[in-house]
């Protein structure tokens, strides 16, 4: 069965620090990968997604993620975080055509002003 | 405005009561999903439906029931059989048949058992 691991449960950074949130999945076949963000009091929003092609994908608000197939990873990065990036971040995986997402447990990011 | 409407935003349930959470969408999406969000556990799939009059159990369907009589609506009933119903419930929709994967989420219903 597919599963998604997000090893960082809580991350605290100062503004302008660089961010990398880990996401590893377990599935040997073709996958589609997503990062969602949930700002305090708001609904989940799609940050970025990977289906195929360039393994480095860019999303909204300066976020990017790199798909490394050999490591089964899809880590989220941002070179310089802002206070407004404080949120919970979820990685998700699905197989093409199945539509059912498997979500990770989430990472709570707190950015100190 | 296209989107997903979940109601109510907050819901309180007494022990032994059934309650129904509403999810309505005007996005013309085919597929609809119910997830439960608990701190430290991420989102877990309760039920999903890819077409009208058809739905499947997710990973944690016990104690829940759904119906899909209309494309726009996918209500979730939390029954008295659900032993730990206090959680945040999210409805999501998806347009099938294209490469444009990506859920659209509603704003959620927070259910508390009192």
mmCIF file of C-alpha atoms in Angstrom:
data_model
loop_
_atom_site.group_PDB
_atom_site.id
_atom_site.type_symbol
_atom_site.label_atom_id
_atom_site.label_comp_id
_atom_site.label_asym_id
_atom_site.label_seq_id
_atom_site.Cartn_x
_atom_site.Cartn_y
_atom_site.Cartn_z
ATOM 1 C CA UNK A 1 0.000 0.000 0.000
ATOM 2 C CA UNK A 2 1.092 3.515 -0.653
ATOM 3 C CA UNK A 3 2.228 5.654 2.243
ATOM 4 C CA UNK A 4 3.715 9.095 2.672
ATOM 5 C CA UNK A 5 6.161 10.131 5.393
ATOM 6 C CA UNK A 6 6.828 13.644 6.522
ATOM 7 C CA UNK A 7 9.520 13.359 9.132
ATOM 8 C CA UNK A 8 9.539 16.980 10.256
ATOM 9 C CA UNK A 9 6.435 17.464 12.369
ATOM 10 C CA UNK A 10 7.267 20.928 13.647
ATOM 11 C CA UNK A 11 9.734 23.391 12.166
ATOM 12 C CA UNK A 12 10.585 26.819 13.539
ATOM 13 C CA UNK A 13 12.590 29.258 11.440
ATOM 14 C CA UNK A 14 13.468 32.903 11.486
ATOM 15 C CA UNK A 15 12.491 35.102 8.581
ATOM 16 C CA UNK A 16 14.898 34.899 5.625
ATOM 17 C CA UNK A 17 16.055 31.406 6.607
ATOM 18 C CA UNK A 18 15.969 28.695 3.983
ATOM 19 C CA UNK A 19 13.354 25.954 4.194
ATOM 20 C CA UNK A 20 13.389 22.324 3.240
ATOM 21 C CA UNK A 21 10.564 20.000 4.253
ATOM 22 C CA UNK A 22 11.012 16.312 3.666
ATOM 23 C CA UNK A 23 8.520 14.027 1.957
ATOM 24 C CA UNK A 24 9.109 10.377 1.171
ATOM 25 C CA UNK A 25 6.621 7.985 -0.335
ATOM 26 C CA UNK A 26 6.461 4.257 -0.713
ATOM 27 C CA UNK A 27 5.248 3.094 -4.084
ATOM 28 C CA UNK A 28 7.219 1.529 -6.887
ATOM 29 C CA UNK A 29 5.149 2.651 -9.826
ATOM 30 C CA UNK A 30 4.427 5.951 -11.503
ATOM 31 C CA UNK A 31 3.195 8.589 -9.097
ATOM 32 C CA UNK A 32 1.771 12.061 -9.074
ATOM 33 C CA UNK A 33 3.005 14.204 -6.201
ATOM 34 C CA UNK A 34 1.573 17.267 -4.510
ATOM 35 C CA UNK A 35 2.258 19.760 -1.784
ATOM 36 C CA UNK A 36 -0.686 21.474 -0.105
ATOM 37 C CA UNK A 37 -0.613 24.300 2.406
ATOM 38 C CA UNK A 38 -3.111 25.187 5.111
ATOM 39 C CA UNK A 39 -2.730 28.705 6.486
ATOM 40 C CA UNK A 40 -4.240 29.346 9.921
ATOM 41 C CA UNK A 41 -8.016 29.431 9.637
ATOM 42 C CA UNK A 42 -8.009 28.785 5.911
ATOM 43 C CA UNK A 43 -8.723 25.836 3.679
ATOM 44 C CA UNK A 44 -6.095 23.662 2.059
ATOM 45 C CA UNK A 45 -4.564 25.109 -1.085
ATOM 46 C CA UNK A 46 -2.418 23.495 -3.747
ATOM 47 C CA UNK A 47 1.186 24.748 -3.658
ATOM 48 C CA UNK A 48 2.595 22.694 -6.491
ATOM 49 C CA UNK A 49 2.310 19.370 -8.254
ATOM 50 C CA UNK A 50 4.463 16.952 -10.218
ATOM 51 C CA UNK A 51 3.150 14.650 -12.929
ATOM 52 C CA UNK A 52 6.073 14.118 -15.298
ATOM 53 C CA UNK A 53 8.906 15.936 -17.038
ATOM 54 C CA UNK A 54 11.263 18.296 -15.255
ATOM 55 C CA UNK A 55 11.712 16.926 -11.724
ATOM 56 C CA UNK A 56 12.124 20.430 -10.341
ATOM 57 C CA UNK A 57 8.718 22.023 -10.116
ATOM 58 C CA UNK A 58 7.928 25.553 -9.146
ATOM 59 C CA UNK A 59 4.791 26.552 -7.324
ATOM 60 C CA UNK A 60 3.170 29.615 -5.900
ATOM 61 C CA UNK A 61 4.760 32.052 -3.452
ATOM 62 C CA UNK A 62 8.332 31.097 -4.344
ATOM 63 C CA UNK A 63 8.084 27.441 -3.340
ATOM 64 C CA UNK A 64 9.658 24.657 -5.343
ATOM 65 C CA UNK A 65 9.998 20.916 -4.978
ATOM 66 C CA UNK A 66 12.321 18.339 -6.441
ATOM 67 C CA UNK A 67 11.253 14.839 -7.369
ATOM 68 C CA UNK A 68 14.088 12.359 -6.872
ATOM 69 C CA UNK A 69 12.814 9.028 -8.098
ATOM 70 C CA UNK A 70 15.741 7.003 -6.769
ATOM 71 C CA UNK A 71 15.114 8.324 -3.271
ATOM 72 C CA UNK A 72 11.297 8.231 -3.475
ATOM 73 C CA UNK A 73 11.363 11.821 -2.301
ATOM 74 C CA UNK A 74 9.600 15.073 -3.125
ATOM 75 C CA UNK A 75 11.050 17.668 -0.777
ATOM 76 C CA UNK A 76 9.649 21.170 -0.593
ATOM 77 C CA UNK A 77 12.032 24.129 -0.591
ATOM 78 C CA UNK A 78 11.988 27.878 -0.311
ATOM 79 C CA UNK A 79 15.201 29.941 -0.295
ATOM 80 C CA UNK A 80 13.950 32.618 2.083
ATOM 81 C CA UNK A 81 10.844 32.218 4.235
ATOM 82 C CA UNK A 82 8.551 34.983 5.370
ATOM 83 C CA UNK A 83 6.384 35.315 8.460
ATOM 84 C CA UNK A 84 3.363 34.769 6.204
ATOM 85 C CA UNK A 85 4.606 31.260 5.369
ATOM 86 C CA UNK A 86 3.540 30.128 8.824
ATOM 87 C CA UNK A 87 1.203 27.257 8.047
ATOM 88 C CA UNK A 88 0.827 23.503 7.947
ATOM 89 C CA UNK A 89 2.208 21.754 4.881
ATOM 90 C CA UNK A 90 1.002 18.417 3.545
ATOM 91 C CA UNK A 91 2.628 16.175 1.000
ATOM 92 C CA UNK A 92 0.357 13.837 -0.990
ATOM 93 C CA UNK A 93 0.792 11.093 -3.541
ATOM 94 C CA UNK A 94 -1.490 9.353 -5.972
ATOM 95 C CA UNK A 95 -1.131 6.991 -8.879
ATOM 96 C CA UNK A 96 -2.234 8.280 -12.279
ATOM 97 C CA UNK A 97 -5.898 7.547 -12.861
ATOM 98 C CA UNK A 98 -6.729 6.563 -9.281
ATOM 99 C CA UNK A 99 -7.524 10.045 -7.948
ATOM 100 C CA UNK A 100 -7.334 8.814 -4.364
ATOM 101 C CA UNK A 101 -4.716 10.796 -2.520
ATOM 102 C CA UNK A 102 -2.551 9.506 0.298
ATOM 103 C CA UNK A 103 -1.537 12.370 2.555
ATOM 104 C CA UNK A 104 1.389 12.677 4.896
ATOM 105 C CA UNK A 105 0.864 13.653 8.515
ATOM 106 C CA UNK A 106 1.786 17.263 7.856
ATOM 107 C CA UNK A 107 4.524 19.647 8.983
ATOM 108 C CA UNK A 108 3.701 22.706 11.041
ATOM 109 C CA UNK A 109 5.978 25.579 10.086
ATOM 110 C CA UNK A 110 6.303 28.601 12.299
ATOM 111 C CA UNK A 111 8.283 31.557 11.002
ATOM 112 C CA UNK A 112 9.456 34.057 13.590
ATOM 113 C CA UNK A 113 9.435 37.700 12.568
ATOM 114 C CA UNK B 1 -18.330 32.261 -7.473
ATOM 115 C CA UNK B 2 -17.394 28.651 -8.038
ATOM 116 C CA UNK B 3 -16.439 26.620 -5.074
ATOM 117 C CA UNK B 4 -17.257 24.182 -2.319
ATOM 118 C CA UNK B 5 -19.547 25.045 0.557
ATOM 119 C CA UNK B 6 -19.308 23.041 3.743
ATOM 120 C CA UNK B 7 -21.831 23.611 6.482
ATOM 121 C CA UNK B 8 -22.023 24.122 9.309
ATOM 122 C CA UNK B 9 -18.597 25.489 10.163
ATOM 123 C CA UNK B 10 -18.882 24.261 13.763
ATOM 124 C CA UNK B 11 -21.055 21.423 14.974
ATOM 125 C CA UNK B 12 -21.610 20.024 18.424
ATOM 126 C CA UNK B 13 -22.965 16.539 18.912
ATOM 127 C CA UNK B 14 -24.198 14.775 21.975
ATOM 128 C CA UNK B 15 -23.173 11.207 22.638
ATOM 129 C CA UNK B 16 -25.383 8.776 20.733
ATOM 130 C CA UNK B 17 -26.597 11.294 18.158
ATOM 131 C CA UNK B 18 -26.239 11.080 14.409
ATOM 132 C CA UNK B 19 -25.229 14.279 12.653
ATOM 133 C CA UNK B 20 -24.971 15.166 8.983
ATOM 134 C CA UNK B 21 -22.317 17.391 7.479
ATOM 135 C CA UNK B 22 -23.124 19.122 4.226
ATOM 136 C CA UNK B 23 -20.859 19.489 1.205
ATOM 137 C CA UNK B 24 -22.141 21.292 -1.881
ATOM 138 C CA UNK B 25 -20.124 22.232 -4.960
ATOM 139 C CA UNK B 26 -20.823 24.236 -8.094
ATOM 140 C CA UNK B 27 -17.582 23.394 -9.855
ATOM 141 C CA UNK B 28 -19.179 20.663 -11.955
ATOM 142 C CA UNK B 29 -16.570 18.260 -10.591
ATOM 143 C CA UNK B 30 -17.346 14.573 -10.903
ATOM 144 C CA UNK B 31 -15.516 13.237 -7.889
ATOM 145 C CA UNK B 32 -16.107 14.158 -4.268
ATOM 146 C CA UNK B 33 -14.252 13.076 -1.152
ATOM 147 C CA UNK B 34 -14.554 13.253 2.607
ATOM 148 C CA UNK B 35 -11.419 13.434 4.717
ATOM 149 C CA UNK B 36 -10.949 13.596 8.423
ATOM 150 C CA UNK B 37 -8.095 15.708 9.811
ATOM 151 C CA UNK B 38 -6.676 15.035 13.264
ATOM 152 C CA UNK B 39 -3.585 16.690 14.762
ATOM 153 C CA UNK B 40 -0.471 14.717 13.927
ATOM 154 C CA UNK B 41 -2.335 12.262 11.696
ATOM 155 C CA UNK B 42 -2.776 14.260 8.535
ATOM 156 C CA UNK B 43 -5.808 13.651 6.373
ATOM 157 C CA UNK B 44 -7.465 10.258 6.259
ATOM 158 C CA UNK B 45 -9.992 9.272 3.639
ATOM 159 C CA UNK B 46 -13.477 8.382 4.874
ATOM 160 C CA UNK B 47 -15.540 7.959 1.695
ATOM 161 C CA UNK B 48 -15.342 9.018 -1.914
ATOM 162 C CA UNK B 49 -17.601 9.125 -4.934
ATOM 163 C CA UNK B 50 -16.573 9.404 -8.544
ATOM 164 C CA UNK B 51 -20.051 9.470 -10.077
ATOM 165 C CA UNK B 52 -23.615 10.037 -8.954
ATOM 166 C CA UNK B 53 -25.268 7.131 -7.126
ATOM 167 C CA UNK B 54 -21.948 5.437 -6.508
ATOM 168 C CA UNK B 55 -19.464 5.711 -3.655
ATOM 169 C CA UNK B 56 -16.663 3.719 -2.059
ATOM 170 C CA UNK B 57 -15.288 3.323 1.426
ATOM 171 C CA UNK B 58 -12.012 4.940 2.227
ATOM 172 C CA UNK B 59 -9.547 3.930 4.902
ATOM 173 C CA UNK B 60 -11.651 4.858 7.930
ATOM 174 C CA UNK B 61 -15.290 4.425 6.853
ATOM 175 C CA UNK B 62 -16.537 2.700 10.011
ATOM 176 C CA UNK B 63 -19.154 4.783 11.789
ATOM 177 C CA UNK B 64 -19.818 7.004 8.775
ATOM 178 C CA UNK B 65 -22.280 6.941 5.896
ATOM 179 C CA UNK B 66 -22.695 8.983 2.713
ATOM 180 C CA UNK B 67 -25.022 9.433 -0.230
ATOM 181 C CA UNK B 68 -24.508 10.862 -3.706
ATOM 182 C CA UNK B 69 -27.941 11.516 -5.169
ATOM 183 C CA UNK B 70 -26.877 14.667 -7.001
ATOM 184 C CA UNK B 71 -23.605 15.635 -8.639
ATOM 185 C CA UNK B 72 -23.441 18.779 -6.552
ATOM 186 C CA UNK B 73 -23.946 17.221 -3.139
ATOM 187 C CA UNK B 74 -22.117 14.634 -1.013
ATOM 188 C CA UNK B 75 -23.396 14.714 2.590
ATOM 189 C CA UNK B 76 -21.581 12.811 5.320
ATOM 190 C CA UNK B 77 -23.440 11.344 8.295
ATOM 191 C CA UNK B 78 -21.460 10.686 11.431
ATOM 192 C CA UNK B 79 -23.338 7.954 13.247
ATOM 193 C CA UNK B 80 -23.381 6.984 16.898
ATOM 194 C CA UNK B 81 -21.199 4.021 15.925
ATOM 195 C CA UNK B 82 -18.250 6.358 15.345
ATOM 196 C CA UNK B 83 -16.399 6.110 18.652
ATOM 197 C CA UNK B 84 -14.218 9.171 18.353
ATOM 198 C CA UNK B 85 -15.928 11.643 16.043
ATOM 199 C CA UNK B 86 -14.365 14.852 17.332
ATOM 200 C CA UNK B 87 -12.277 16.084 14.397
ATOM 201 C CA UNK B 88 -12.043 18.493 11.509
ATOM 202 C CA UNK B 89 -13.856 17.209 8.419
ATOM 203 C CA UNK B 90 -12.855 18.290 4.939
ATOM 204 C CA UNK B 91 -14.728 17.833 1.701
ATOM 205 C CA UNK B 92 -12.774 17.864 -1.549
ATOM 206 C CA UNK B 93 -13.699 17.661 -5.199
ATOM 207 C CA UNK B 94 -11.892 16.719 -8.326
ATOM 208 C CA UNK B 95 -12.590 16.874 -12.040
ATOM 209 C CA UNK B 96 -11.887 13.451 -13.490
ATOM 210 C CA UNK B 97 -10.844 12.607 -17.000
ATOM 211 C CA UNK B 98 -8.078 15.136 -17.478
ATOM 212 C CA UNK B 99 -4.465 15.522 -16.464
ATOM 213 C CA UNK B 100 -5.416 18.481 -14.300
ATOM 214 C CA UNK B 101 -5.110 16.594 -11.078
ATOM 215 C CA UNK B 102 -5.533 18.466 -7.881
ATOM 216 C CA UNK B 103 -8.229 18.578 -5.292
ATOM 217 C CA UNK B 104 -10.242 21.633 -4.437
ATOM 218 C CA UNK B 105 -10.980 21.696 -0.727
ATOM 219 C CA UNK B 106 -13.840 23.152 1.218
ATOM 220 C CA UNK B 107 -13.275 25.208 4.351
ATOM 221 C CA UNK B 108 -14.188 22.330 6.651
ATOM 222 C CA UNK B 109 -16.534 21.510 9.507
ATOM 223 C CA UNK B 110 -15.231 21.165 13.027
ATOM 224 C CA UNK B 111 -17.240 18.545 14.895
ATOM 225 C CA UNK B 112 -17.083 18.300 18.677
ATOM 226 C CA UNK B 113 -18.775 15.709 20.830
ATOM 227 C CA UNK B 114 -20.080 17.152 24.067
#
